[in-house]
C-alpha cells in the first residue's frame, strides 16, 4: 500500500513538471509567427549570421564570418537545409533545438547517475522521466543556450572513468566547438570531464599531482585548442576580443539586487534557483567530510565559487542582460553534482556512512520542484500581437527606395537591421554590407570602442551609403532610474545615433513597424 502511495506521488510530480515544461515551451513558441520583422531584439542579426555560415562555401558566398557566438550561427544555419525555408521555419528550428538540447543534456546526466541503481525497470523509468523533466525545467531558468550544451553532450555521452585517453580525444573535439562560443564557456568540456572524474575517482592516497594529472592534461588541451580558434574567428570577422583592454565596458552593480530589469536581482535570483540543490550538495560534503578526501571537496567548492564569480562578472557587464543566462555554467555544474550526490553515485575515499538515494524520498523531490514550478507559472505570458499591415507598408517603401536607388553605380545600402528581408527574398536580392549590423554596433558602443566609431563616423561623413535602413533613431540620454537599459540606450545614442543624424536625414518613418529609411544630407 505504501509503495503504491509513493508511486502515485511520483506520478503526480511528473504531471506537475510536465505542465511546467509545457508552460516554458508555450512561452518559447507563442511569439513564433510569419512576421517579417524581428520578434526579439537580436533576432535579425542571428538570422543573418546563420545565413552567413550557410553561404560560406556556396556560389553566393559571404566573405565575412560571424564574430559573436559563431557556434550559435552554425547551429542556427542548419535551418537553411529545410526545403523552401522561411522565417517561420527558421524560428521553429531555433526554438526546437533549444528544447531538445536541454532535454538531451538532462537525460544524459540523469542516465549516468541512475543506471547503476538497483531498481525495478518500471521504477527506474519513473525516476528517469521525472528527473529528465526536472533537469530540462531547471535549465530553462537560465536559460542555457542550445549551442553551449551542444559542445557538452559528447562529454556526457562518451566519458569513461577507466579510459582517460578516450576522454582526451572527446575533450579536444569539444574544445573546437567551445572556442566558437563565449569566453566563459571555453573550459567547459575539460571542466565537465574533470568534474565527473573527481566525483567518481577516490584519491586513494595518491599525490595531488598524480590525482589531478588527467584533469590538468584535459584542461591544457582545452586551452590550447579553444583559444586559437576563438582568436581565429575574431580575425575572420575583423573584430576585437572582449578581452582587449582597450574595450571599456560599463558594469552595473545595481543588477546584483532587485531592480526594474530583473525582479529578483542576480544574487537573490541565482540563490533562489539553486538553493535546494546547493543544500543537498553542502549537507552531503559536510557529513562526508571524513569519508571524502579534502582535496576533492576543495575542488568542488572552488569550482562552484569560481564559476559563480565569473558568471556574476559577465552578468554585471553592460549587455549582460537581466536574467540568469550568464550563470549557465553554474546551473549545469550544480545539477550534475546534485544528481550524482542525490543518487549516491559519488565514490567516497573511505566507508560511506550513507546508503540509498535521497531522491527516492517524495518529500525531497517535492522540495526540489517548488521553485522551478513556481517560476514557470510566474512566467506565463500572452502571445504577442504583430502589426502586419504596418510591416507590409514598411517593406513596400523599402522596395521603392531600393528601386529608385538601383540606377546608381556602386550603390551601397546599409541594413543596420532588417537583413532577413534580403535573406528570405522580401526585397530584391543584393549584396549586404556586412559591417555595422545592430548587435555589432551596440556591442561596440557599450565597449566604447573609439577607433571603431571613428571609422564609422568617417564612413558616414563620406556618404558611402545611399540608404540606411534602421530601427527608429532617438537621441537623448536617460538616467539610471528611468530605464533598466539606460547604459545601453546612452551608448547607442552617443555612438550610433549622433553620427547618423549628423550626416543623414530621414526620408521615411514607420513608427508602428519601428523602421526608418535615411538618405544622405545634401
Short mmCIF file of C-alpha atoms in Angstrom, two decimals:
data_model
loop_
_atom_site.label_atom_id
_atom_site.label_comp_id
_atom_site.label_asym_id
_atom_site.label_seq_id
_atom_site.Cartn_x
_atom_site.Cartn_y
_atom_site.Cartn_z
CA UNK A 1 0.00 0.00 0.00
CA UNK A 2 2.82 2.37 0.92
CA UNK A 3 4.66 1.66 -2.35
CA UNK A 4 1.51 2.39 -4.36
CA UNK A 5 1.04 5.69 -2.50
CA UNK A 6 4.66 6.71 -3.13
CA UNK A 7 4.35 5.79 -6.82
CA UNK A 8 1.15 7.84 -7.04
CA UNK A 9 3.01 10.84 -5.62
CA UNK A 10 5.77 10.39 -8.20
CA UNK A 11 3.17 10.24 -11.00
CA UNK A 12 1.67 13.46 -9.65
CA UNK A 13 5.10 15.08 -9.69
CA UNK A 14 5.58 14.02 -13.31
CA UNK A 15 2.24 15.61 -14.25
CA UNK A 16 3.12 18.84 -12.41
CA UNK A 17 6.51 19.11 -14.00
CA UNK A 18 5.11 18.20 -17.44
CA UNK A 19 2.70 21.11 -17.06
CA UNK A 20 5.55 23.43 -16.07
CA UNK A 21 7.68 22.34 -19.03
CA UNK A 22 4.64 22.87 -21.27
CA UNK A 23 4.38 26.46 -20.00
CA UNK A 24 8.04 27.07 -20.83
CA UNK A 25 7.57 25.55 -24.28
CA UNK A 26 4.46 27.66 -24.86
CA UNK A 27 6.39 30.82 -23.94
CA UNK A 28 9.10 29.79 -26.39
CA UNK A 29 6.75 29.08 -29.30
CA UNK A 30 3.99 31.65 -28.65
CA UNK A 31 5.86 34.57 -30.31
CA UNK A 32 6.64 32.50 -33.42
CA UNK A 33 4.76 33.73 -36.47
CA UNK A 34 5.24 34.50 -40.14
CA UNK A 35 6.02 38.09 -39.16
CA UNK A 36 8.74 39.56 -41.42
CA UNK A 37 10.48 41.64 -38.74
CA UNK A 38 12.34 40.56 -35.61
CA UNK A 39 10.33 39.04 -32.77
CA UNK A 40 13.16 39.61 -30.27
CA UNK A 41 15.86 42.27 -30.17
CA UNK A 42 18.80 40.36 -31.66
CA UNK A 43 16.87 38.03 -33.98
CA UNK A 44 17.68 39.84 -37.24
CA UNK A 45 21.38 39.59 -36.51
CA UNK A 46 21.09 35.91 -35.62
CA UNK A 47 19.25 35.12 -38.87
CA UNK A 48 21.84 36.99 -40.91
CA UNK A 49 24.74 35.33 -39.06
CA UNK A 50 23.29 31.89 -39.72
CA UNK A 51 22.83 32.88 -43.37
CA UNK A 52 26.50 33.91 -43.50
CA UNK A 53 27.56 30.48 -42.25
CA UNK A 54 25.26 28.64 -44.67
CA UNK A 55 26.64 30.58 -47.63
CA UNK A 56 30.34 30.43 -46.75
CA UNK A 57 31.08 27.82 -49.40
CA UNK A 58 28.25 28.47 -51.82
CA UNK A 59 28.15 30.39 -55.08
CA UNK A 60 26.64 33.29 -53.15
CA UNK A 61 29.46 33.14 -50.60
CA UNK A 62 29.75 35.85 -47.98
CA UNK A 63 33.32 36.76 -47.18
CA UNK A 64 32.94 37.76 -43.52
CA UNK A 65 32.46 35.43 -40.55
CA UNK A 66 30.06 35.95 -37.62
CA UNK A 67 32.08 37.26 -34.69
CA UNK A 68 29.61 36.92 -31.81
CA UNK A 69 28.92 33.29 -30.84
CA UNK A 70 29.72 31.74 -34.25
CA UNK A 71 28.83 28.31 -32.83
CA UNK A 72 25.26 29.50 -32.41
CA UNK A 73 25.25 30.75 -36.00
CA UNK A 74 26.46 27.32 -37.17
CA UNK A 75 23.66 25.57 -35.28
CA UNK A 76 21.07 28.09 -36.48
CA UNK A 77 22.30 27.76 -40.07
CA UNK A 78 21.09 24.15 -40.22
CA UNK A 79 17.60 25.63 -40.61
CA UNK A 80 18.55 26.57 -44.18
CA UNK A 81 18.74 22.85 -45.02
CA UNK A 82 14.95 22.72 -44.58
CA UNK A 83 13.30 22.68 -48.04
CA UNK A 84 11.82 26.07 -49.00
CA UNK A 85 12.93 27.54 -45.70
CA UNK A 86 11.03 30.60 -44.49
CA UNK A 87 11.45 32.87 -41.50
CA UNK A 88 8.71 30.84 -39.77
CA UNK A 89 10.57 27.56 -40.30
CA UNK A 90 13.80 29.18 -39.11
CA UNK A 91 12.10 30.26 -35.88
CA UNK A 92 10.58 26.83 -35.30
CA UNK A 93 14.01 25.24 -35.79
CA UNK A 94 15.71 27.57 -33.30
CA UNK A 95 13.02 27.06 -30.66
CA UNK A 96 13.05 23.29 -31.20
CA UNK A 97 16.79 22.83 -30.79
CA UNK A 98 16.66 24.90 -27.62
CA UNK A 99 14.24 22.43 -26.03
CA UNK A 100 15.92 19.34 -27.49
CA UNK A 101 19.43 20.20 -26.27
CA UNK A 102 18.24 20.96 -22.73
CA UNK A 103 16.23 17.72 -22.61
CA UNK A 104 19.05 15.59 -24.06
CA UNK A 105 21.62 17.08 -21.68
CA UNK A 106 19.35 16.48 -18.70
CA UNK A 107 18.62 12.92 -19.85
CA UNK A 108 22.32 12.03 -20.19
CA UNK A 109 23.18 13.46 -16.76
CA UNK A 110 20.34 11.57 -15.07
CA UNK A 111 21.01 8.36 -17.02
CA UNK A 112 24.67 8.40 -15.96
CA UNK A 113 23.60 8.59 -12.29
CA UNK A 114 20.63 6.21 -12.35
CA UNK A 115 21.90 3.35 -14.49
CA UNK A 116 23.68 1.66 -11.56
CA UNK A 117 20.72 1.94 -9.17
CA UNK A 118 19.17 -1.34 -8.04
CA UNK A 119 15.61 -0.61 -9.13
CA UNK A 120 12.79 -2.41 -10.82
CA UNK A 121 12.61 -1.42 -14.53
CA UNK A 122 9.31 0.43 -14.07
CA UNK A 123 10.65 2.38 -11.07
CA UNK A 124 13.86 3.21 -12.93
CA UNK A 125 11.80 4.56 -15.83
CA UNK A 126 9.73 6.72 -13.46
CA UNK A 127 12.85 8.32 -11.99
CA UNK A 128 14.49 8.72 -15.40
CA UNK A 129 11.45 10.57 -16.77
CA UNK A 130 10.92 12.61 -13.61
CA UNK A 131 14.47 13.89 -13.28
CA UNK A 132 14.96 14.39 -17.03
CA UNK A 133 11.91 16.67 -17.00
CA UNK A 134 13.16 18.35 -13.82
CA UNK A 135 16.58 18.98 -15.37
CA UNK A 136 15.00 20.42 -18.51
CA UNK A 137 12.90 22.76 -16.38
CA UNK A 138 15.95 23.63 -14.26
CA UNK A 139 17.95 24.62 -17.37
CA UNK A 140 15.07 26.78 -18.60
CA UNK A 141 15.65 29.01 -15.57
CA UNK A 142 18.87 30.34 -17.15
CA UNK A 143 18.22 29.54 -19.84
CA UNK A 144 21.21 27.53 -21.06
CA UNK A 145 21.52 28.08 -24.80
CA UNK A 146 21.48 25.24 -27.31
CA UNK A 147 24.87 25.94 -28.89
CA UNK A 148 26.57 25.81 -25.48
CA UNK A 149 25.04 22.48 -24.48
CA UNK A 150 25.85 21.01 -27.91
CA UNK A 151 29.56 21.11 -27.04
CA UNK A 152 28.97 19.29 -23.73
CA UNK A 153 26.75 16.43 -24.91
CA UNK A 154 29.68 14.34 -26.29
CA UNK A 155 31.42 14.50 -22.89
CA UNK A 156 28.30 13.26 -21.11
CA UNK A 157 27.80 10.61 -23.77
CA UNK A 158 31.32 9.15 -24.09
CA UNK A 159 33.16 9.91 -20.84
CA UNK A 160 34.50 6.72 -19.24
CA UNK A 161 36.27 6.70 -15.90
CA UNK A 162 38.73 4.00 -16.98
CA UNK A 163 39.55 5.48 -20.40
CA UNK A 164 41.17 8.91 -19.87
CA UNK A 165 42.79 8.88 -23.32
CA UNK A 166 39.40 8.50 -24.99
CA UNK A 167 38.16 11.36 -22.82
CA UNK A 168 41.13 13.44 -24.00
CA UNK A 169 40.07 12.95 -27.63
CA UNK A 170 36.46 13.90 -26.82
CA UNK A 171 37.60 16.99 -24.88
CA UNK A 172 39.79 18.04 -27.82
CA UNK A 173 36.87 17.72 -30.26
CA UNK A 174 34.52 19.62 -27.95
CA UNK A 175 37.19 22.30 -27.40
CA UNK A 176 37.00 23.17 -31.09
CA UNK A 177 33.31 23.91 -30.65
CA UNK A 178 33.70 25.74 -27.32
CA UNK A 179 36.27 28.06 -28.91
CA UNK A 180 33.45 29.29 -31.14
CA UNK A 181 31.19 30.11 -28.18
CA UNK A 182 31.63 32.54 -25.27
CA UNK A 183 34.79 33.22 -23.29
CA UNK A 184 33.27 31.93 -20.05
CA UNK A 185 32.37 28.64 -21.77
CA UNK A 186 35.86 27.88 -23.14
CA UNK A 187 36.86 25.42 -20.43
CA UNK A 188 33.51 23.66 -20.02
CA UNK A 189 34.49 20.45 -21.89
CA UNK A 190 37.51 19.97 -19.60
CA UNK A 191 35.55 21.15 -16.55
CA UNK A 192 32.73 18.64 -17.09
CA UNK A 193 35.19 15.79 -17.72
CA UNK A 194 37.20 16.76 -14.62
CA UNK A 195 34.03 17.07 -12.55
CA UNK A 196 32.88 13.56 -13.49
CA UNK A 197 36.38 12.29 -12.69
CA UNK A 198 36.54 13.90 -9.22
CA UNK A 199 33.04 12.74 -8.31
CA UNK A 200 33.79 9.12 -9.19
CA UNK A 201 37.52 8.70 -8.56
CA UNK A 202 38.72 8.20 -4.93
CA UNK A 203 42.11 9.74 -4.28
CA UNK A 204 43.44 6.62 -2.51
CA UNK A 205 46.40 8.50 -1.00
CA UNK A 206 47.72 9.47 -4.42
CA UNK A 207 49.89 12.61 -4.56
CA UNK A 208 47.90 15.65 -5.67
CA UNK A 209 49.85 15.97 -8.92
CA UNK A 210 49.13 12.38 -9.84
CA UNK A 211 45.45 12.56 -8.90
CA UNK A 212 44.89 15.69 -10.98
CA UNK A 213 47.21 14.66 -13.82
CA UNK A 214 44.44 13.84 -16.29
CA UNK A 215 42.24 16.85 -15.41
CA UNK A 216 45.32 19.03 -15.97
CA UNK A 217 46.00 17.44 -19.35
CA UNK A 218 42.35 17.83 -20.35
CA UNK A 219 42.38 21.48 -19.25
CA UNK A 220 45.57 22.36 -21.11
CA UNK A 221 44.34 20.59 -24.24
CA UNK A 222 41.09 22.53 -23.98
CA UNK A 223 43.01 25.83 -23.66
CA UNK A 224 45.49 25.10 -26.45
CA UNK A 225 42.64 24.35 -28.87
CA UNK A 226 39.88 26.76 -27.82
CA UNK A 227 41.88 29.97 -27.50
CA UNK A 228 43.45 29.98 -31.01
CA UNK A 229 40.08 29.10 -32.54
CA UNK A 230 38.46 31.99 -30.66
CA UNK A 231 41.03 34.49 -31.98
CA UNK A 232 40.90 32.95 -35.46
CA UNK A 233 37.13 33.54 -35.57
CA UNK A 234 37.60 37.14 -34.41
CA UNK A 235 40.25 37.65 -37.07
CA UNK A 236 37.94 36.30 -39.76
CA UNK A 237 35.28 38.73 -38.57
CA UNK A 238 37.80 41.57 -38.17
CA UNK A 239 36.62 42.31 -34.62
CA UNK A 240 38.48 42.89 -31.33
CA UNK A 241 38.31 40.40 -28.47
CA UNK A 242 36.17 41.04 -25.43
CA UNK A 243 39.48 40.55 -23.55
CA UNK A 244 41.00 43.57 -25.32
CA UNK A 245 41.93 46.12 -22.59
CA UNK A 246 41.05 48.98 -24.94
CA UNK A 247 37.39 47.97 -24.73
CA UNK A 248 35.87 49.71 -21.71
CA UNK A 249 32.57 48.04 -20.89
CA UNK A 250 30.42 49.56 -18.18
CA UNK A 251 29.50 47.44 -15.17
CA UNK A 252 26.11 47.84 -13.48
CA UNK A 253 26.41 46.78 -9.84
CA UNK A 254 22.71 47.58 -9.33
CA UNK A 255 21.91 44.33 -11.17
CA UNK A 256 23.06 42.36 -8.13
CA UNK A 257 19.90 43.17 -6.20
CA UNK A 258 16.19 43.52 -7.13
CA UNK A 259 15.80 46.05 -9.93
CA UNK A 260 13.42 47.13 -12.68
CA UNK A 261 15.03 44.79 -15.22
CA UNK A 262 15.01 41.67 -13.06
CA UNK A 263 12.63 41.40 -10.12
CA UNK A 264 14.83 39.12 -8.02
CA UNK A 265 18.26 40.56 -8.84
CA UNK A 266 21.24 38.38 -9.74
CA UNK A 267 22.34 37.29 -6.25
CA UNK A 268 18.86 36.51 -4.83
CA UNK A 269 17.85 35.06 -8.21
CA UNK A 270 20.66 32.52 -8.57
CA UNK A 271 20.37 31.65 -4.88
CA UNK A 272 16.62 31.05 -5.22
CA UNK A 273 17.08 28.83 -8.26
CA UNK A 274 19.96 26.74 -6.89
CA UNK A 275 19.28 26.79 -3.11
CA UNK A 276 17.60 23.34 -2.82
CA UNK A 277 20.36 21.64 -4.80
CA UNK A 278 23.12 23.62 -3.08
CA UNK A 279 21.68 22.50 0.26
CA UNK A 280 21.90 18.87 -0.88
CA UNK A 281 25.49 19.41 -2.03
CA UNK A 282 26.72 21.30 1.04
CA UNK A 283 24.99 18.99 3.52
CA UNK A 284 26.47 15.95 1.83
CA UNK A 285 30.00 17.39 1.71
CA UNK A 286 29.80 18.36 5.38
CA UNK A 287 28.53 14.99 6.55
CA UNK A 288 31.03 13.19 4.32
CA UNK A 289 34.00 15.38 5.23
CA UNK A 290 35.72 12.39 6.86
CA UNK A 291 34.85 9.98 4.05
CA UNK A 292 35.79 12.09 1.02
CA UNK A 293 39.31 13.44 0.59
CA UNK A 294 39.59 17.14 1.40
CA UNK A 295 41.31 17.83 -1.93
CA UNK A 296 38.25 16.53 -3.79
CA UNK A 297 35.93 18.62 -1.61
CA UNK A 298 38.13 21.68 -2.17
CA UNK A 299 37.99 21.13 -5.94
CA UNK A 300 34.18 21.07 -5.92
CA UNK A 301 33.88 24.16 -3.71
CA UNK A 302 36.48 26.14 -5.68
CA UNK A 303 34.84 25.15 -8.96
CA UNK A 304 31.41 26.34 -7.82
CA UNK A 305 32.85 29.57 -6.36
CA UNK A 306 34.94 30.33 -9.45
CA UNK A 307 32.08 29.74 -11.87
CA UNK A 308 29.72 31.85 -9.74
CA UNK A 309 32.23 34.73 -9.61
CA UNK A 310 32.89 34.61 -13.36
CA UNK A 311 29.18 34.40 -14.16
CA UNK A 312 28.44 37.38 -11.92
CA UNK A 313 31.15 39.42 -13.65
CA UNK A 314 29.73 38.58 -17.08
CA UNK A 315 26.21 39.45 -15.92
CA UNK A 316 27.23 42.83 -14.49
CA UNK A 317 28.89 43.82 -17.75
CA UNK A 318 26.82 46.14 -19.92
CA UNK A 319 24.82 44.00 -22.30
CA UNK A 320 24.86 41.08 -19.85
CA UNK A 321 21.09 41.06 -19.73
CA UNK A 322 18.64 40.89 -16.86
CA UNK A 323 18.26 37.16 -16.31
CA UNK A 324 20.43 34.21 -15.26
CA UNK A 325 21.67 33.09 -18.69
CA UNK A 326 25.25 34.07 -17.82
CA UNK A 327 25.04 31.68 -14.86
CA UNK A 328 24.70 28.78 -17.31
CA UNK A 329 27.97 27.19 -16.15
CA UNK A 330 26.79 27.31 -12.53
CA UNK A 331 23.40 25.78 -13.34
CA UNK A 332 24.96 22.92 -15.30
CA UNK A 333 27.62 22.07 -12.71
CA UNK A 334 25.22 22.34 -9.75
CA UNK A 335 22.78 19.99 -11.49
CA UNK A 336 25.47 17.40 -12.25
CA UNK A 337 26.86 17.40 -8.70
CA UNK A 338 23.43 17.31 -7.05
CA UNK A 339 22.21 14.46 -9.27
CA UNK A 340 25.35 12.41 -8.57
CA UNK A 341 25.01 13.05 -4.83
CA UNK A 342 21.26 12.51 -4.78
CA UNK A 343 21.57 9.06 -6.32
CA UNK A 344 24.62 8.26 -4.15
CA UNK A 345 26.92 7.93 -7.14
CA UNK A 346 29.82 9.89 -5.60
CA UNK A 347 32.55 7.44 -4.68
CA UNK A 348 33.95 8.10 -1.17
CA UNK A 349 37.58 7.52 -0.20
CA UNK A 350 36.55 5.62 2.93
CA UNK A 351 33.50 3.71 4.10
CA UNK A 352 30.31 5.59 3.25
CA UNK A 353 28.05 6.35 6.23
CA UNK A 354 25.06 6.69 3.89
CA UNK A 355 23.13 4.13 1.90
CA UNK A 356 20.31 4.51 -0.59
CA UNK A 357 19.28 7.54 -2.61
CA UNK A 358 17.77 10.64 -1.05
CA UNK A 359 15.93 11.13 -4.36
CA UNK A 360 13.79 8.08 -3.59
CA UNK A 361 12.01 10.11 -0.92
CA UNK A 362 8.98 12.02 -2.29
CA UNK A 363 9.44 14.93 0.16
CA UNK A 364 12.94 15.64 -1.19
CA UNK A 365 11.68 15.69 -4.76
CA UNK A 366 8.74 17.88 -3.79
CA UNK A 367 11.09 20.47 -2.29
CA UNK A 368 13.24 20.44 -5.44
CA UNK A 369 10.20 21.08 -7.64
CA UNK A 370 8.76 24.07 -5.73
CA UNK A 371 10.97 26.82 -7.20
CA UNK A 372 11.08 25.75 -10.89
CA UNK A 373 7.32 25.13 -10.95
CA UNK A 374 6.66 28.49 -9.25
CA UNK A 375 8.92 30.34 -11.69
CA UNK A 376 7.31 28.59 -14.67
CA UNK A 377 3.79 29.56 -13.61
CA UNK A 378 5.03 33.07 -12.90
CA UNK A 379 6.48 33.26 -16.43
CA UNK A 380 3.15 32.71 -18.20
CA UNK A 381 2.56 35.49 -20.70
CA UNK A 382 0.18 36.01 -23.63
CA UNK A 383 1.27 35.62 -27.22
CA UNK A 384 2.36 38.94 -28.77
CA UNK A 385 0.24 40.68 -31.40
CA UNK A 386 2.04 41.89 -34.54
CA UNK A 387 1.07 44.73 -36.87
CA UNK A 388 1.26 43.01 -40.26
CA UNK A 389 -0.24 46.00 -42.09
CA UNK A 390 2.50 48.32 -40.83
CA UNK A 391 5.15 45.72 -41.67
CA UNK A 392 3.92 45.33 -45.26
CA UNK A 393 3.81 49.12 -45.70
CA UNK A 394 7.40 49.32 -44.47
CA UNK A 395 8.52 46.58 -46.87
CA UNK A 396 6.75 48.33 -49.78
CA UNK A 397 8.59 51.57 -49.03
CA UNK A 398 11.93 49.79 -48.67
CA UNK A 399 11.41 48.23 -52.11
CA UNK A 400 10.50 51.63 -53.58
CA UNK A 401 13.63 53.18 -52.10
CA UNK A 402 15.81 50.34 -53.39
CA UNK A 403 14.23 50.59 -56.86
CA UNK A 404 14.86 54.35 -57.04
CA UNK A 405 18.43 53.74 -55.93
CA UNK A 406 19.11 50.83 -58.30
CA UNK A 407 20.26 53.03 -61.20
CA UNK A 408 23.18 54.44 -59.21
CA UNK A 409 26.52 52.81 -59.92
CA UNK A 410 28.35 51.23 -56.96
CA UNK A 411 25.37 51.98 -54.76
CA UNK A 412 25.71 50.85 -51.14
CA UNK A 413 22.79 50.22 -48.80
CA UNK A 414 23.35 49.73 -45.09
CA UNK A 415 20.86 47.48 -43.32
CA UNK A 416 21.53 48.21 -39.66
CA UNK A 417 18.54 45.95 -39.03
CA UNK A 418 16.00 44.03 -41.17
CA UNK A 419 18.59 41.94 -43.04
CA UNK A 420 16.24 38.90 -43.04
CA UNK A 421 14.21 40.76 -45.69
CA UNK A 422 17.12 40.12 -48.06
CA UNK A 423 17.78 36.61 -46.72
CA UNK A 424 14.18 35.46 -47.29
CA UNK A 425 13.63 37.35 -50.54
CA UNK A 426 11.15 40.02 -49.45
CA UNK A 427 13.31 42.70 -51.04
CA UNK A 428 15.32 42.32 -54.28
CA UNK A 429 18.49 40.23 -53.90
CA UNK A 430 21.52 42.43 -53.33
CA UNK A 431 24.92 42.22 -51.62
CA UNK A 432 24.60 43.14 -47.94
CA UNK A 433 27.18 45.46 -46.44
CA UNK A 434 28.43 43.21 -43.64
CA UNK A 435 29.64 45.67 -41.03
CA UNK A 436 27.57 47.92 -38.78
CA UNK A 437 24.77 45.47 -38.00
CA UNK A 438 22.66 46.42 -34.97
CA UNK A 439 24.08 43.89 -32.50
CA UNK A 440 27.64 44.67 -33.59
CA UNK A 441 27.06 48.42 -33.26
CA UNK A 442 25.53 48.02 -29.80
CA UNK A 443 28.36 45.78 -28.60
CA UNK A 444 31.00 48.22 -29.79
CA UNK A 445 29.06 51.16 -28.31
CA UNK A 446 28.84 49.50 -24.90
CA UNK A 447 32.58 48.77 -25.11
CA UNK A 448 33.30 52.42 -26.03
CA UNK A 449 35.40 51.31 -29.00
CA UNK A 450 36.50 54.75 -30.16
CA UNK A 451 38.59 53.52 -33.11
CA UNK A 452 35.64 51.53 -34.46
CA UNK A 453 33.31 54.52 -34.23
CA UNK A 454 35.85 56.89 -35.72
CA UNK A 455 35.82 54.65 -38.80
CA UNK A 456 32.02 54.51 -38.65
CA UNK A 457 31.76 58.31 -38.49
CA UNK A 458 34.27 58.76 -41.32
CA UNK A 459 32.26 56.34 -43.46
CA UNK A 460 29.06 58.29 -42.80
CA UNK A 461 30.71 61.66 -43.43
CA UNK A 462 31.76 60.44 -46.88
CA UNK A 463 28.14 59.45 -47.64
CA UNK A 464 29.26 55.94 -48.53
CA UNK A 465 25.70 54.65 -48.11
CA UNK A 466 22.92 55.83 -50.39
CA UNK A 467 20.36 54.38 -47.98
CA UNK A 468 20.44 53.40 -44.31
CA UNK A 469 17.62 51.15 -43.12
CA UNK A 470 17.39 51.20 -39.37
CA UNK A 471 15.07 50.98 -36.37
CA UNK A 472 13.70 54.33 -35.18
CA UNK A 473 16.55 56.57 -34.10
CA UNK A 474 16.05 58.60 -30.96
CA UNK A 475 18.76 60.79 -29.50
CA UNK A 476 18.80 61.58 -25.81
CA UNK A 477 20.32 60.30 -22.59
CA UNK A 478 18.43 58.55 -19.81
CA UNK A 479 19.16 58.40 -16.09
CA UNK A 480 19.80 55.10 -14.35
CA UNK A 481 16.39 55.01 -12.69
CA UNK A 482 14.44 55.75 -15.88
CA UNK A 483 15.16 52.58 -17.81
CA UNK A 484 16.86 49.26 -16.90
CA UNK A 485 18.75 49.57 -20.20
CA UNK A 486 19.83 53.16 -19.58
CA UNK A 487 23.52 52.38 -20.20
CA UNK A 488 22.79 50.61 -23.48
CA UNK A 489 20.45 53.43 -24.54
CA UNK A 490 23.00 56.15 -23.80
CA UNK A 491 25.80 54.24 -25.53
CA UNK A 492 23.62 53.74 -28.61
CA UNK A 493 22.53 57.38 -28.63
CA UNK A 494 26.05 58.78 -28.34
CA UNK A 495 27.97 56.42 -30.59
CA UNK A 496 25.41 55.34 -33.22
CA UNK A 497 22.52 57.80 -33.42
CA UNK A 498 24.52 61.03 -33.16
CA UNK A 499 26.80 60.47 -36.20
CA UNK A 500 23.93 59.14 -38.35
CA UNK A 501 21.77 62.20 -37.64
CA UNK A 502 24.72 64.48 -38.35
CA UNK A 503 25.22 63.24 -41.90
CA UNK A 504 21.87 61.65 -42.85
CA UNK A 505 18.20 62.61 -42.72
CA UNK A 506 15.03 60.53 -42.54
CA UNK A 507 13.05 60.05 -45.75
CA UNK A 508 10.56 57.53 -44.41
CA UNK A 509 9.34 56.73 -40.90
CA UNK A 510 7.04 53.91 -39.81
CA UNK A 511 6.58 54.08 -36.05
CA UNK A 512 4.30 51.03 -35.88
CA UNK A 513 6.94 48.87 -37.57
CA UNK A 514 9.83 50.65 -35.79
CA UNK A 515 11.58 51.41 -39.08
CA UNK A 516 13.20 54.41 -40.77
CA UNK A 517 14.97 54.95 -44.08
CA UNK A 518 17.74 57.55 -44.06
CA UNK A 519 19.27 59.42 -47.02
CA UNK A 520 22.48 61.47 -47.19
CA UNK A 521 22.03 65.12 -46.28
CA UNK A 522 22.56 67.48 -49.23
#
